[in-house]
Structures are given as structure tokens and as C-alpha cells.
């Protein structure tokens, strides 16, 4: 009887450690998932990160705000 109780305690502690390990892994994945979801919604609605990137890309192609082309940068 004593060995059965000990074996059950070991088994349940093993199950508990696996549950804790898996839940920690899932919880670690939540912040990047939420950030990606918000980035998707911003791009879908046309504000935020997606439109800023497109605006910066257009500015890089056309030059500064006054429309002059940007001089080429020297590579070192």
C-alpha cells in the first residue's frame, strides 16, 4: 500500500510537470501571436504599421517631402 501511494505521487507530479511545461510553452507564444494579429488588423484597416511602411517606401523612392530626389549615399 505504501509503495502504491508513492508511485501515485510520482505519477501525479510527472503529469503536473508536463502540464506546467506545456502551458508555459503556450503562454510564451501568446504575445507574438497577439502582436501579429494587431499588425494584421492595422494593415487591413490601412492605418498603423502597414501604411507607415508604404509611406516610407514612397518617400524613399521620390526623395524628401519637397519632391527633390535624394542624392545617392556613398558606400564605405
PDB file of C-alpha atoms in Angstrom:
ATOM      1  CA  UNK A   1       0.000   0.000   0.000  1.00  0.00           C
ATOM      2  CA  UNK A   2       2.833   2.382   0.849  1.00  0.00           C
ATOM      3  CA  UNK A   3       4.555   1.820  -2.487  1.00  0.00           C
ATOM      4  CA  UNK A   4       1.288   2.446  -4.335  1.00  0.00           C
ATOM      5  CA  UNK A   5       0.891   5.819  -2.676  1.00  0.00           C
ATOM      6  CA  UNK A   6       4.487   6.717  -3.509  1.00  0.00           C
ATOM      7  CA  UNK A   7       4.076   5.638  -7.136  1.00  0.00           C
ATOM      8  CA  UNK A   8       0.833   7.638  -7.445  1.00  0.00           C
ATOM      9  CA  UNK A   9       2.569  10.705  -6.001  1.00  0.00           C
ATOM     10  CA  UNK A  10       5.388  10.318  -8.548  1.00  0.00           C
ATOM     11  CA  UNK A  11       2.915   9.815 -11.392  1.00  0.00           C
ATOM     12  CA  UNK A  12       0.855  12.869 -10.497  1.00  0.00           C
ATOM     13  CA  UNK A  13       3.940  15.022 -10.064  1.00  0.00           C
ATOM     14  CA  UNK A  14       5.078  13.922 -13.528  1.00  0.00           C
ATOM     15  CA  UNK A  15       1.686  14.751 -15.024  1.00  0.00           C
ATOM     16  CA  UNK A  16       1.693  18.113 -13.262  1.00  0.00           C
ATOM     17  CA  UNK A  17       5.172  18.964 -14.530  1.00  0.00           C
ATOM     18  CA  UNK A  18       4.141  18.117 -18.121  1.00  0.00           C
ATOM     19  CA  UNK A  19       1.021  20.278 -17.784  1.00  0.00           C
ATOM     20  CA  UNK A  20       3.088  23.177 -16.439  1.00  0.00           C
ATOM     21  CA  UNK A  21       5.682  22.767 -19.231  1.00  0.00           C
ATOM     22  CA  UNK A  22       3.025  22.721 -21.974  1.00  0.00           C
ATOM     23  CA  UNK A  23       1.061  25.652 -20.534  1.00  0.00           C
ATOM     24  CA  UNK A  24       4.270  27.713 -20.234  1.00  0.00           C
ATOM     25  CA  UNK A  25       5.050  26.984 -23.889  1.00  0.00           C
ATOM     26  CA  UNK A  26       1.566  28.064 -24.948  1.00  0.00           C
ATOM     27  CA  UNK A  27       1.683  31.212 -22.838  1.00  0.00           C
ATOM     28  CA  UNK A  28       5.096  32.138 -24.273  1.00  0.00           C
ATOM     29  CA  UNK A  29       3.573  32.056 -27.766  1.00  0.00           C
ATOM     30  CA  UNK A  30       0.694  34.414 -26.919  1.00  0.00           C
ATOM     31  CA  UNK A  31       2.474  37.824 -27.028  1.00  0.00           C
ATOM     32  CA  UNK A  32       3.906  37.344 -30.561  1.00  0.00           C
ATOM     33  CA  UNK A  33       0.562  35.958 -31.704  1.00  0.00           C
ATOM     34  CA  UNK A  34      -1.319  38.971 -30.325  1.00  0.00           C
ATOM     35  CA  UNK A  35       1.235  41.350 -31.862  1.00  0.00           C
ATOM     36  CA  UNK A  36       0.875  39.682 -35.259  1.00  0.00           C
ATOM     37  CA  UNK A  37      -2.911  39.834 -35.001  1.00  0.00           C
ATOM     38  CA  UNK A  38      -2.824  43.563 -34.195  1.00  0.00           C
ATOM     39  CA  UNK A  39      -0.371  44.174 -37.064  1.00  0.00           C
ATOM     40  CA  UNK A  40      -2.737  42.297 -39.394  1.00  0.00           C
ATOM     41  CA  UNK A  41      -5.716  44.382 -38.263  1.00  0.00           C
ATOM     42  CA  UNK A  42      -3.758  47.621 -38.713  1.00  0.00           C
ATOM     43  CA  UNK A  43      -2.730  46.594 -42.221  1.00  0.00           C
ATOM     44  CA  UNK A  44      -6.281  45.532 -43.005  1.00  0.00           C
ATOM     45  CA  UNK A  45      -7.728  48.865 -41.893  1.00  0.00           C
ATOM     46  CA  UNK A  46      -4.997  50.870 -43.612  1.00  0.00           C
ATOM     47  CA  UNK A  47      -3.569  52.605 -40.582  1.00  0.00           C
ATOM     48  CA  UNK A  48      -0.584  51.886 -38.389  1.00  0.00           C
ATOM     49  CA  UNK A  49       2.443  49.893 -39.372  1.00  0.00           C
ATOM     50  CA  UNK A  50       1.355  48.849 -42.864  1.00  0.00           C
ATOM     51  CA  UNK A  51       0.585  52.338 -44.143  1.00  0.00           C
ATOM     52  CA  UNK A  52       3.681  53.798 -42.460  1.00  0.00           C
ATOM     53  CA  UNK A  53       5.870  51.355 -44.297  1.00  0.00           C
ATOM     54  CA  UNK A  54       4.237  52.131 -47.631  1.00  0.00           C
ATOM     55  CA  UNK A  55       4.536  55.858 -46.941  1.00  0.00           C
ATOM     56  CA  UNK A  56       8.226  55.496 -46.085  1.00  0.00           C
ATOM     57  CA  UNK A  57       8.795  53.420 -49.215  1.00  0.00           C
ATOM     58  CA  UNK A  58       7.212  56.126 -51.378  1.00  0.00           C
ATOM     59  CA  UNK A  59       9.319  58.788 -49.648  1.00  0.00           C
ATOM     60  CA  UNK A  60      12.480  56.751 -50.284  1.00  0.00           C
ATOM     61  CA  UNK A  61      11.610  56.466 -53.979  1.00  0.00           C
ATOM     62  CA  UNK A  62      10.680  60.126 -54.503  1.00  0.00           C
ATOM     63  CA  UNK A  63      13.044  61.796 -52.080  1.00  0.00           C
ATOM     64  CA  UNK A  64      12.299  64.325 -49.345  1.00  0.00           C
ATOM     65  CA  UNK A  65       8.913  65.916 -48.853  1.00  0.00           C
ATOM     66  CA  UNK A  66       9.626  68.707 -51.359  1.00  0.00           C
ATOM     67  CA  UNK A  67       9.957  66.189 -54.202  1.00  0.00           C
ATOM     68  CA  UNK A  68      13.676  66.536 -54.864  1.00  0.00           C
ATOM     69  CA  UNK A  69      15.438  63.227 -55.491  1.00  0.00           C
ATOM     70  CA  UNK A  70      17.697  62.057 -52.724  1.00  0.00           C
ATOM     71  CA  UNK A  71      21.407  62.057 -53.504  1.00  0.00           C
ATOM     72  CA  UNK A  72      22.996  58.611 -53.652  1.00  0.00           C
ATOM     73  CA  UNK A  73      24.698  57.598 -50.463  1.00  0.00           C
ATOM     74  CA  UNK A  74      28.338  56.614 -50.628  1.00  0.00           C
ATOM     75  CA  UNK A  75      29.083  53.075 -49.575  1.00  0.00           C
ATOM     76  CA  UNK A  76      32.146  52.521 -47.446  1.00  0.00           C
TER      77      UNK A  76
END
